[in-house]
Coordinates of C-alpha atoms in Angstrom, one line a residue:
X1 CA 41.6 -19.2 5.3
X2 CA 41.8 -17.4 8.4
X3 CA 45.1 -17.9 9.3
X4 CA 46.1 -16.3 5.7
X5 CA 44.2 -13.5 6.9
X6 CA 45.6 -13.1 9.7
X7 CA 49.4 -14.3 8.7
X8 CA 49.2 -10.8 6.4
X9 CA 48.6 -8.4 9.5
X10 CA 52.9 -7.8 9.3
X11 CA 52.7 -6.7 5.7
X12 CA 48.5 -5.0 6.2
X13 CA 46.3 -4.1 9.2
X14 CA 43.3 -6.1 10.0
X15 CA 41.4 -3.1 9.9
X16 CA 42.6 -2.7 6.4
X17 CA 42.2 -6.1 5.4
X18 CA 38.8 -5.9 6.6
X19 CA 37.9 -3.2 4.2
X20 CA 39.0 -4.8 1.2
X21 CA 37.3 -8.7 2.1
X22 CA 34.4 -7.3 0.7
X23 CA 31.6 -10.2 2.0
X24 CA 34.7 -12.7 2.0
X25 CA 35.3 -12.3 5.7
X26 CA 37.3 -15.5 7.1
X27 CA 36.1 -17.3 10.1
X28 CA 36.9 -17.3 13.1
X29 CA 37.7 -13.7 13.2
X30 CA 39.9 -12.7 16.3
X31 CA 40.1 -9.4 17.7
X32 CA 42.7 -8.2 20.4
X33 CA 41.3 -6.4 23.4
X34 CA 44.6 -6.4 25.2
X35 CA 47.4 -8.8 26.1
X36 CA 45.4 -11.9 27.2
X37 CA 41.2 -10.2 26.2
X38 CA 39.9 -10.8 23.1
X39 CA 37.3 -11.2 20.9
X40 CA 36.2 -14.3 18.3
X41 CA 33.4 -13.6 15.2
X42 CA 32.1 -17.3 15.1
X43 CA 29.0 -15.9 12.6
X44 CA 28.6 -13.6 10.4
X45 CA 24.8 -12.2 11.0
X46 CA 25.1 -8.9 8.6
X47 CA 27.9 -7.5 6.7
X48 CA 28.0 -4.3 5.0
X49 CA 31.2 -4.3 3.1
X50 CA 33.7 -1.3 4.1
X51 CA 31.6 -0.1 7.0
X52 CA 30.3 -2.7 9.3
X53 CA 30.3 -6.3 10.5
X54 CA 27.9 -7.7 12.9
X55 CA 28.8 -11.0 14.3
X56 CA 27.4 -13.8 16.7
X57 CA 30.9 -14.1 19.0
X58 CA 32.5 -15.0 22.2
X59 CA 34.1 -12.5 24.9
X60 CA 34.8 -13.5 28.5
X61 CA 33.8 -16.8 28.1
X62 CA 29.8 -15.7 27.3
X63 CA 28.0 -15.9 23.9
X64 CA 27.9 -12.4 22.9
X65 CA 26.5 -10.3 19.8
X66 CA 30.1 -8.0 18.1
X67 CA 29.8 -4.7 16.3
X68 CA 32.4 -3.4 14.4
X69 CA 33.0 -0.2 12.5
X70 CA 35.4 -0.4 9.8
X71 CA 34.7 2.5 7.8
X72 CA 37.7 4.4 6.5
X73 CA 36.4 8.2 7.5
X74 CA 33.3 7.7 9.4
X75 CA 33.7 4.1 11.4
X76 CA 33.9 6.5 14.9
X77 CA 30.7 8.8 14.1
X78 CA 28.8 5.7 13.4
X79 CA 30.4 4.1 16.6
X80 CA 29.1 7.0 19.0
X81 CA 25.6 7.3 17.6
X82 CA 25.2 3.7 17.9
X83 CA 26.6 4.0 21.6
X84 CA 24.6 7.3 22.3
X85 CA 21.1 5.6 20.5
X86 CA 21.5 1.9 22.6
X87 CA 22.4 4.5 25.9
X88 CA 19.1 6.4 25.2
X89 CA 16.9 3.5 24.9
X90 CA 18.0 1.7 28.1
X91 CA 17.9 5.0 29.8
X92 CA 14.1 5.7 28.8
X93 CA 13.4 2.1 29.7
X94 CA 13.0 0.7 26.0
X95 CA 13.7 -3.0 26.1
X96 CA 17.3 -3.0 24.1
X97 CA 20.2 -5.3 24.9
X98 CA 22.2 -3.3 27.4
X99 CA 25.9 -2.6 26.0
X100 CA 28.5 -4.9 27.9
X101 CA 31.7 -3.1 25.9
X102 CA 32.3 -0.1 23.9
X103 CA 36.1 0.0 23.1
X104 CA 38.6 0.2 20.0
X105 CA 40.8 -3.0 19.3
X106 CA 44.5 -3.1 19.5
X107 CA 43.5 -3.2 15.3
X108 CA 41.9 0.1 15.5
X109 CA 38.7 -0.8 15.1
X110 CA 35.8 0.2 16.9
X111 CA 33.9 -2.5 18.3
X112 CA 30.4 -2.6 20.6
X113 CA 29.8 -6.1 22.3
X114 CA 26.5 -6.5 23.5
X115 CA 24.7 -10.2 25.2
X116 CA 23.4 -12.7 22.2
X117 CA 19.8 -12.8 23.0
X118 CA 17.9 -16.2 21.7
X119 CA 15.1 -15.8 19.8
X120 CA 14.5 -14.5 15.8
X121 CA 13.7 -11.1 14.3
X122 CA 10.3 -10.2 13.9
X123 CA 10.6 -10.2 10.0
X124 CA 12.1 -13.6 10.0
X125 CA 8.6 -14.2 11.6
X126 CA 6.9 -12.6 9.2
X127 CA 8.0 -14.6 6.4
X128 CA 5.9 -17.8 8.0
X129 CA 3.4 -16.3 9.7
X130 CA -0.4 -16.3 8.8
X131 CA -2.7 -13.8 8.7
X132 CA -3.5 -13.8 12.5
X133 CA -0.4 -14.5 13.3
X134 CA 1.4 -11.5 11.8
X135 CA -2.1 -8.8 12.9
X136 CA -0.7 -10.3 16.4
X137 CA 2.8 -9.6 15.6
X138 CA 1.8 -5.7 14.3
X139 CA -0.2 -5.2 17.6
X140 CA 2.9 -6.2 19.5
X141 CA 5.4 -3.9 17.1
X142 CA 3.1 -1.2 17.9
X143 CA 2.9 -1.5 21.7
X144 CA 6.4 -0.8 20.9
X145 CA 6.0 1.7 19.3
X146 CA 4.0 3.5 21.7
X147 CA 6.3 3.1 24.2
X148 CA 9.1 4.7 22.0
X149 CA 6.8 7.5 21.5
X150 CA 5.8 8.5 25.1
X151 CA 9.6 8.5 25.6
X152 CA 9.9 10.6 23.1
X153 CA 11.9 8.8 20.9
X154 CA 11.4 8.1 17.0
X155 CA 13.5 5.7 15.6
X156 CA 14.5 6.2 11.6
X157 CA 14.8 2.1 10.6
X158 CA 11.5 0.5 11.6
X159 CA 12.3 -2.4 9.5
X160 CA 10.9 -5.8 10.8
X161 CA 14.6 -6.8 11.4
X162 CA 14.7 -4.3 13.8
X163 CA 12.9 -6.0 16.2
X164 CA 13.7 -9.2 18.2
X165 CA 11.1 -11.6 19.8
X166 CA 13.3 -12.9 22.7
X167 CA 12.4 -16.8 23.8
X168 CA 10.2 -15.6 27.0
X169 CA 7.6 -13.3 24.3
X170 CA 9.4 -9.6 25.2
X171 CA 10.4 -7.3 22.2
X172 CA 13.6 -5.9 22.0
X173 CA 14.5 -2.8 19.9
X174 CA 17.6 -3.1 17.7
X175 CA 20.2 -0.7 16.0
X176 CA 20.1 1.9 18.4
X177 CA 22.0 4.5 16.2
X178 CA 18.8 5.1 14.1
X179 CA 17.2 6.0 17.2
X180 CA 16.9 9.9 18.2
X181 CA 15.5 11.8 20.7
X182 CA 12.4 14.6 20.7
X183 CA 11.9 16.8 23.6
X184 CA 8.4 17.4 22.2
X185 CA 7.0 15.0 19.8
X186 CA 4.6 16.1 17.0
X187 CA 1.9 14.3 16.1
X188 CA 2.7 14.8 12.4
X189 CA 6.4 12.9 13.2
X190 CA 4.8 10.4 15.1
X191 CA 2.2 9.4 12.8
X192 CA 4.7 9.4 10.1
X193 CA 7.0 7.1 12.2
X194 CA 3.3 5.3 12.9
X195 CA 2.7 5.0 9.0
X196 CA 6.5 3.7 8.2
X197 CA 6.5 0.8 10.4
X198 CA 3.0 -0.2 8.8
X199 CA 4.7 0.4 5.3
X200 CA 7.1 -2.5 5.6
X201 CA 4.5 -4.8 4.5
X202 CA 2.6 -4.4 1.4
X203 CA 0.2 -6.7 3.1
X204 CA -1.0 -4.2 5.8
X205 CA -3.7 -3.1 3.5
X206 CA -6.3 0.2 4.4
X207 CA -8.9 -2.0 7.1
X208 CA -5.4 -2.9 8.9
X209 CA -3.6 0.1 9.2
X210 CA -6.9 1.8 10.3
X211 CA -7.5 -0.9 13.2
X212 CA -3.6 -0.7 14.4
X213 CA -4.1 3.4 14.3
X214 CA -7.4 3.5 16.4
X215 CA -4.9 1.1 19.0
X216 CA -2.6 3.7 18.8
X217 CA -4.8 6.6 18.8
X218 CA -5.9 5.0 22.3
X219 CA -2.8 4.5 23.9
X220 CA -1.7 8.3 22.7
X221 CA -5.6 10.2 23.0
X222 CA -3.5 13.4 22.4
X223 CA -2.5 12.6 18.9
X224 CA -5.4 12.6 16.8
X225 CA -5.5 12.0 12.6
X226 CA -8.4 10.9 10.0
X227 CA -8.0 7.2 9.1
X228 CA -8.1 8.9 5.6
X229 CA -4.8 10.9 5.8
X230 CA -3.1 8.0 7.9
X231 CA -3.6 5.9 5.1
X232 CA -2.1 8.5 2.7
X233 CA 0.6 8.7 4.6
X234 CA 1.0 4.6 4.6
X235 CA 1.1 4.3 1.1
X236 CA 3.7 7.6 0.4
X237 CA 5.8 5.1 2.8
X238 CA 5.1 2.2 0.9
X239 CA 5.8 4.0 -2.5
X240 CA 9.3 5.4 -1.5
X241 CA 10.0 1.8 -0.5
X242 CA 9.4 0.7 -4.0
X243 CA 11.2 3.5 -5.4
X244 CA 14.4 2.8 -3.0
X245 CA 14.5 -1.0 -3.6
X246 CA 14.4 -0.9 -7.3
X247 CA 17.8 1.2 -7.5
X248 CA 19.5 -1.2 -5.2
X249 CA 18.5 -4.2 -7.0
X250 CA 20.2 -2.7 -9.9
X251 CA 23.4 -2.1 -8.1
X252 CA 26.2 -4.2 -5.5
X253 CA 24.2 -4.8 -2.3
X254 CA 23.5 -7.3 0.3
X255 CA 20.9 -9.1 -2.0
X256 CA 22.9 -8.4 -5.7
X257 CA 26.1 -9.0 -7.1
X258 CA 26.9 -6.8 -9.9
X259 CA 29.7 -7.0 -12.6
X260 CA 30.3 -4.9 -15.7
X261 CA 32.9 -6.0 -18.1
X262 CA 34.0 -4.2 -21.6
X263 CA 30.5 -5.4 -23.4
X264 CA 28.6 -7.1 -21.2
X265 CA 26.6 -6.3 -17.2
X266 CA 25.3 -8.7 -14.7
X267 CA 23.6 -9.0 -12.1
X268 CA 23.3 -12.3 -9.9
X269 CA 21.7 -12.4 -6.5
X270 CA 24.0 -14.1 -4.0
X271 CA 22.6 -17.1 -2.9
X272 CA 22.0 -18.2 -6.1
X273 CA 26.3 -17.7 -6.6
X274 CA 27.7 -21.2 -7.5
X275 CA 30.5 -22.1 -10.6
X276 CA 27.8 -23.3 -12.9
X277 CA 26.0 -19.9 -12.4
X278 CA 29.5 -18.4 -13.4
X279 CA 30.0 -20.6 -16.6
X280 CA 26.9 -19.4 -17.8
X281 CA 27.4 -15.6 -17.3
X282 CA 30.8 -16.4 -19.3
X283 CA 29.4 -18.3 -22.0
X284 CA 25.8 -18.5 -22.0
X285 CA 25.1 -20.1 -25.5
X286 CA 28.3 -23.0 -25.3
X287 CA 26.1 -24.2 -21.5
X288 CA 23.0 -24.0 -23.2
X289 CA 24.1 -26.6 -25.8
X290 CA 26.4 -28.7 -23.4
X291 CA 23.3 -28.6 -20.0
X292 CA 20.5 -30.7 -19.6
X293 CA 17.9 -28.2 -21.1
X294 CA 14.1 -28.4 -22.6
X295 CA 12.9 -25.6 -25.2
X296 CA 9.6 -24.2 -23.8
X297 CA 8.7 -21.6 -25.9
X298 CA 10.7 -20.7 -29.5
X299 CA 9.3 -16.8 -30.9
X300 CA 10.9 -14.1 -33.1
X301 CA 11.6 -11.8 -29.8
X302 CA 12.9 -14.6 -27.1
X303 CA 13.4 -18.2 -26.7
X304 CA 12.9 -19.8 -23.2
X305 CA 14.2 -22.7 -21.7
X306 CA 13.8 -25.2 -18.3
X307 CA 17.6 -25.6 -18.0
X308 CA 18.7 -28.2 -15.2
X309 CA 21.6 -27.2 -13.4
X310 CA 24.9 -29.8 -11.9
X311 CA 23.3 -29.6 -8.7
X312 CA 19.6 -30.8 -9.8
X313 CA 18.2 -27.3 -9.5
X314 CA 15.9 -26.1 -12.3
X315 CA 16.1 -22.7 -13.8
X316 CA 14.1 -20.8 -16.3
X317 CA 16.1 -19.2 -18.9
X318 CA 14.7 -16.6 -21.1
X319 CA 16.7 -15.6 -23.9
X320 CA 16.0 -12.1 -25.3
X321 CA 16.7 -11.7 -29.0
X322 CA 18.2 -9.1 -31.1
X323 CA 15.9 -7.0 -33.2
X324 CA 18.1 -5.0 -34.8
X325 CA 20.4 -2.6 -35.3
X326 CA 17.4 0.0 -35.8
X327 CA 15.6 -1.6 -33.2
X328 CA 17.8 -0.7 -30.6
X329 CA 18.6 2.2 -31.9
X330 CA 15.3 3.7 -31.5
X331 CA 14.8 2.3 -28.2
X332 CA 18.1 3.9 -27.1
X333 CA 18.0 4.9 -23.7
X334 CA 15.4 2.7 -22.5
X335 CA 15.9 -0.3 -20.3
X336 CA 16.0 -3.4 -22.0
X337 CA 13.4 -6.3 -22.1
X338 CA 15.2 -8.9 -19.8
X339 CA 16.4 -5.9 -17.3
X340 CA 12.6 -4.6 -16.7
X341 CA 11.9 -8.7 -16.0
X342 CA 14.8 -8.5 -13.4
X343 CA 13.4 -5.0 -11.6
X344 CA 9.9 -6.3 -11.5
X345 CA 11.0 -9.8 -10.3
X346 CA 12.2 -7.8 -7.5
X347 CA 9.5 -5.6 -6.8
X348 CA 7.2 -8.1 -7.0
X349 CA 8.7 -10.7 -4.4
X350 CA 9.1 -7.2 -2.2
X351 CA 5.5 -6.3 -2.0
X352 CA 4.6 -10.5 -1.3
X353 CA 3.4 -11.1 -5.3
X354 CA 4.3 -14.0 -6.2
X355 CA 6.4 -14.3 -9.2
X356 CA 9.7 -16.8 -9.9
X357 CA 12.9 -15.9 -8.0
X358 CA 14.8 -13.7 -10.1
X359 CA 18.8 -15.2 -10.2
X360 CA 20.0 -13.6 -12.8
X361 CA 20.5 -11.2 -15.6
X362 CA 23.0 -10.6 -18.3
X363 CA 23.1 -7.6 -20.6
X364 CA 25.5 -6.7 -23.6
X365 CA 26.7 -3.2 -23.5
X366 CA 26.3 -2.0 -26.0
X367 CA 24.1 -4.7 -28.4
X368 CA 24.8 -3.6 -32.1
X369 CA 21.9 -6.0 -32.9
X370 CA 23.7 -8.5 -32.6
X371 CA 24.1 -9.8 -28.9
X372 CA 21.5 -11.4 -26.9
X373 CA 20.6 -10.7 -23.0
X374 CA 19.5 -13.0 -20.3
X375 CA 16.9 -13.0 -17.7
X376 CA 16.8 -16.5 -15.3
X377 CA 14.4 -17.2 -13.0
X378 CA 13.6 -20.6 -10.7
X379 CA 11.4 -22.8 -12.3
X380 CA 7.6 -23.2 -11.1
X381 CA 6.3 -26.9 -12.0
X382 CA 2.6 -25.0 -12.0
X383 CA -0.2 -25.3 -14.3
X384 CA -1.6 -22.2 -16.7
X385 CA -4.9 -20.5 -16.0
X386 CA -6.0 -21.5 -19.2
X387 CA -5.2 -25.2 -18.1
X388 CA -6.4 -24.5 -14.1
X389 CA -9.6 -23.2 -15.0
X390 CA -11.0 -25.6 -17.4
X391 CA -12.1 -28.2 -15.8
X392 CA -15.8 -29.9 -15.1
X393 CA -17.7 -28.3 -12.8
X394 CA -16.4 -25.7 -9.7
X395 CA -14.5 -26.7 -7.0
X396 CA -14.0 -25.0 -4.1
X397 CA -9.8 -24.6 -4.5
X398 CA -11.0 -23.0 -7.6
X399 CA -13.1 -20.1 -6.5
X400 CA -10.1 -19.8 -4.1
X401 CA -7.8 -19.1 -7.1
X402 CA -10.5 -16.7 -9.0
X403 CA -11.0 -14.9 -6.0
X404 CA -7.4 -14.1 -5.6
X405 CA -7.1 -13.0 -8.8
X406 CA -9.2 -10.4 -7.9
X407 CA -6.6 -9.5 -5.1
X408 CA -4.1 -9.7 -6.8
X409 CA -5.5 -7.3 -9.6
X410 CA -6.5 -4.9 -7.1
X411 CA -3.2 -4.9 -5.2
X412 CA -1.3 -3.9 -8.7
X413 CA -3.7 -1.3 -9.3
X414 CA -3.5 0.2 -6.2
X415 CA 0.3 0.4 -6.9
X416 CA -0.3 1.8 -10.2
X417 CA 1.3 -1.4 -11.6
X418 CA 0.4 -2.6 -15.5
X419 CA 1.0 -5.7 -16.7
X420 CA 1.1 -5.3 -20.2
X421 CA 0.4 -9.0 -21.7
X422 CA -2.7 -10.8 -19.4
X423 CA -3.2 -13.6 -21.2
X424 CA -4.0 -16.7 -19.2
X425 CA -0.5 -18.6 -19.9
X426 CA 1.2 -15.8 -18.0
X427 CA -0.9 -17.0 -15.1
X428 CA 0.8 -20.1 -13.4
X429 CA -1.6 -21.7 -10.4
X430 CA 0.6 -24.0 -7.9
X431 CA 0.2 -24.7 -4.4
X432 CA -2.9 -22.7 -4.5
X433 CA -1.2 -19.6 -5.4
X434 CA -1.2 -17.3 -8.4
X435 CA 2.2 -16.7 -10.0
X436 CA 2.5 -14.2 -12.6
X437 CA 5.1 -14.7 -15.5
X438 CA 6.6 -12.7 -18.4
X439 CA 7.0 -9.3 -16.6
X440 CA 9.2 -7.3 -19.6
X441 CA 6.1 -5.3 -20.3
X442 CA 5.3 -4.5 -16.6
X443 CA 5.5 -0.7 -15.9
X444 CA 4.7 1.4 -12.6
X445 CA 2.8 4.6 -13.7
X446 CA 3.1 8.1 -11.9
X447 CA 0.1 9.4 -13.4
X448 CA -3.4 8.0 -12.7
X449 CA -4.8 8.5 -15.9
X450 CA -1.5 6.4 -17.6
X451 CA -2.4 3.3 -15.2
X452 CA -6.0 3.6 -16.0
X453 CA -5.3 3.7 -20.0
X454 CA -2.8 0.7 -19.3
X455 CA -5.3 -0.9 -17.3
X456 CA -8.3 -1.0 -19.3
X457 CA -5.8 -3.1 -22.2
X458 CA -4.7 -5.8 -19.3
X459 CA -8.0 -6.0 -18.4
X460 CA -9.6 -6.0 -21.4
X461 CA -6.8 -8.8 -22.5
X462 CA -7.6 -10.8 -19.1
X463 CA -11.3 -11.2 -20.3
X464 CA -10.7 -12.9 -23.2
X465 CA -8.9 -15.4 -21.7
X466 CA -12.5 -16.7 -20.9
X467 CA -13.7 -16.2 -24.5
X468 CA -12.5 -19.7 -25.5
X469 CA -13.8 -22.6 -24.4
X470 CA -17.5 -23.4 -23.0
X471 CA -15.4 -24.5 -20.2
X472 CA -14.5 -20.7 -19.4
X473 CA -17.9 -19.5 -18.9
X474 CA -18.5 -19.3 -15.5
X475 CA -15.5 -17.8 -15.5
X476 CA -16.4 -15.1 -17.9
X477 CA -19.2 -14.4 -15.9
X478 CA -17.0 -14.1 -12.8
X479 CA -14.4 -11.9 -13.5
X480 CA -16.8 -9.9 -15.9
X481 CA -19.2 -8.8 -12.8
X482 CA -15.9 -8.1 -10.4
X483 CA -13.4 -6.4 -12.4

C-alpha cells in the first residue's frame, strides 16, 4: 500500500495525497528532508484528516515523535504557533519536549520533529486508575498547572492527553500551540483555566475540586476565590463539554464515521468498523434472518435482539418500528428514538456512566412510516435489578449496588439528566457495576424546574420497582428514606 502511494507522487503531490487519505494513511510514510535526510512515520499516534498527522518516527537514526501540517490554507499558521507555543514553554522552563527540527519537506509540508519520550498520557492513566490513584494524578496535573501560571502562561487544551507521565515520574506539557502567553495573569483567567482542567472529568465532584483549589490557592496566595464560585465555574466547564461532544458524535470525527446516502444516515464508531458491520448497515433485515441472533424483547414500538457477529462478538440490536405515517408526521423535526439512544450512549460513557458501547446507528431519511431505524450496542451478560435485588437476605456486594444507585441518581441530577422509563429491567448489575439501558427517552433539561417535573416521574417510577415482591422490602425502605 505504501508504495502505491508513493508510486502516484509523478501524477499527485504527497502533500496532496495526504489530504485526500482521509484516516487511510499508508505505512511506512517517508518524507524527504534533502538528498540523503529523511523522515519515516512508523505509527500513527493522532490523525486529523486534512490538517495534521502526528506520528511515532525515525530521523537520524533516533526514535523520534513527527508533526506534520497538511492543511490546504492554514498548515503554516498552525506550524508557527505550534513552534512559537513549544519555544515559550521551554523558555519559561515548563517541562516540554524540546524541538529537535522545525523545517518544510522537499513535499511541502511542514513538519516539527521532536524526541519520542517513553511513558503514557495522563488520560490513558486515567482510564485504569482508582480513586487514589487518579486524586494523585490531579495533584500532580495541578503542580503543573501552577507552574504554568507563575510563568504566566495559560494553556487553551487541558485535556488529560495533554499531559505525559515520562518513565522517571516528571510531567511533560504537550501541544504547545494551545499555549499563550499573559504578561499579567488575572485571577478570573487563571481560575477558569484552574476549573477546565478539573472539568475533564465528570468524576472530580464538588469535595474534589474544593481540596485541589485550596492546593492551588496555596501555591498562588495572591489569587483568592470562594469554593462556591470555583465550583460554578467547574461545572459551566463541565456543561460546555457535554454540549461540544454531543455535536461531534453526530458528525465525521476521530471517534464516528458518518455516511448519508439518498434515504438512509449512519453513524458507526471506528473501532467497531469490520465488513460484517458493513453488511448490516446495507441490509439490515436480510443479516438479521441469515446471523446467529436471539429475540429479547418483541413490543409494538421496537424489537431487540442479541445478535452474534462472524467474529464471536455479541451485539445488541434494537430495532425501532414505524408508527406511522401521522406518527412521524407530528413528531417532524424531532430526533428520532434510536438517534437520542446513540447521543446519550455517548454522553453517558463521556461523563464515566456506565451504559453499553454504542457501535452503531442507522436512520431512514425520510421514513414515510414505513422504514425502520437502528441503534446497536455491545452486549452486557448482566442481571436486572429486579433479578439482583431479590434475593434472601443482604449481602454486603448488595448494599454496594443500592448505594450506587444513589450516585448514580445524584450524578444525573446534578447534570439535569432524565431518564424517562426507571423501571428495574433498565437497570443491568454486572461486575459490581450499575448499567443503565433503554436511553431513547433520556433528555438533558436547561431549566431546573423541567428536570425537577421529569424527575419526580423517574423517581416516582424507580420506587415501584420495590412494590412487588416481599423480597423488595428492604429495598423499599432504602431508596424510600434516600431519594
Amino acid at each position: 500500500m505504501a508504495k502505491n502511494f508513493k508510486q502516484d507522487t509523478d501524477k499527485q503531490s504527497l502533500l496532496t495525497q495526504l489530504r485526500i487519505a482521509g484516516y487511510q494513511i499508508p505505512l511506512p510514510l517517508q518524507l524527504s528532508l534533502t538528498e540523503d535526510t529523511v523522515l519515516i512515520c512508523h505509527q500513527i499516534l493522532r490523525l486529523v484528516p486534512k490538517k495534521r498527522i502526528v506520528c511515532k518516527g525515525s530521523y537520524a537514526g533516533k526514535t523520534v515523535l513527527i508533526k506534520l501540517f497538511i492543511h490546504k490554507k492554514r498548515a503554516k499558521i498552525h506550524w508557527k504557533r505550534e513552534y512559537a507555543g513549544a519555544t515559550l514553554l521551554q523558555k519559561k522552563h515548563i517541562l516540554t519536549p524540546r524541538i529537535l527540527l522545525a523545517t518544510q519537506t522537499k513535499e511541502d509540508i511542514y513538519v516539527l520533529v521532536f524526541p519520542f519520550i517513553e511513558g503514557n498520557n495522563i488520560a490513558t492513566l486515567w482510564q485504569t486508575a482508582k480513586n487514589k490513584q487518579r486524586e494523585q494524578l490531579l495533584f500532580k496535573m495541578l503542580n503543573v498547572l501552577v507552574s504554568h501560571h507563575k510563568a504566566g502562561i495559560v494553556h487553551q487544551d487541558l485535556h488529560y492527553a495533554n499531559f505525559l507521565q515520562a518513565e522517571d515520574g516528571n510531567i511533560y506539557t504537550l501541544d504547545g500551540e494551545e499555549a499563550i502567553y499573559k504578561k499579567k495573569l488575572s485571577s478570573k483567567k487563571a481560575f477558569s483555566n484552574l476549573a477546565l482542567l478539573l472539568a475533564q472529568s465528570f468524576t472530580v465532584d464538588r469535595d474534589m475540586s474544593e481540596k485541589l483549589l485550596k492546593q492551588y490557592q496555596k501555591k498562588m496566595p495572591e489569587k483568592q476565590i470562594t469554593c462556591a464560585h470555583f465550583w460554578h465555574i467547574v461545572y459551566a466547564h463541565q456543561q460546555q463539554r457535554i454540549v461540544e461532544y454531543k455535536k461531534k458524535i453526530q458528525r465525521t470525527c476521530t471517534e464516528v464515521q458518518y455516511e448519508r446516502k439518498k434515504n438512509q444516515q449512519y453513524w458507526y464508531r471506528r473501532e467497531w468498523e469490520s465488513p460484517f458491520l458493513m453488511q448490516f448497515m446495507s441490509h439490515p433485515e436480510s443479516t438479521l434472518r441469515q446471523a446467529k441472533t436471539q429475540l429479547l424483547k418483541k413490543g409494538n414500538t421496537c424489537t431487540v435482539f442479541k445478535l452474534t457477529t462472524e467474529t464471536g462478538q455479541e451485539w445488541v440490536v434494537k430495532r425501532y418500528n414505524p408508527k406511522g405515517k401521522g406518527y412521524e408526521l407530528l413528531h417532524k423535526g424531532q430526533i428520532s428514538r434510536a438517534k437520542r439512544s446513540w447521543i446519550y450512549a455517548h454522553i453517558l460513557h463521556f461523563m464515566g456512566i456506565s451504559t453499553p458501547k454504542p457501535i452503531a446507528l442507522m436512520e431512514h431519511t425520510p421514513q414515510w412510516g414505513q422504514q425502520c431505524n437502528y441503534f446497536i450496542s455491545s452486549y452486557i451478560p448482566g442481571v436486572s435489578a429486579w433479578e439482583y435485588f431479590c434475593q434472601e437476605g443482604i449481602s454486603s456486594e448488595q448494599q454496594k449496588i443500592a448505594e450506587h444507585f444513589l450516585l448514580l441518581f445524584a450524578t444525573l441530577y446534578q447534570y439535569k439528566i432524565s431518564h424517562g422509563d426507571m423501571k428495574g429491567s433498565n437497570f443491568l448489575c454486572y461486575q459490581g457495576d450499575i448499567y443503565l439501558l433503554d436511553l431513547d427517552a433520556m433528555q438533558q433539561h436547561r431549566l431546573s424546574r423541567n428536570l425537577d417535573k421529569r424527575w419526580t416521574k423517574d423517581t416516582q417510577r424507580f420506587l415501584r420497582n420495590w412494590q412487588k415482591k416481599a423480597c423488595y422490602t428492604p429495598w423499599l425502605t432504602f431508596f424510600s428514606k434516600h431519594l
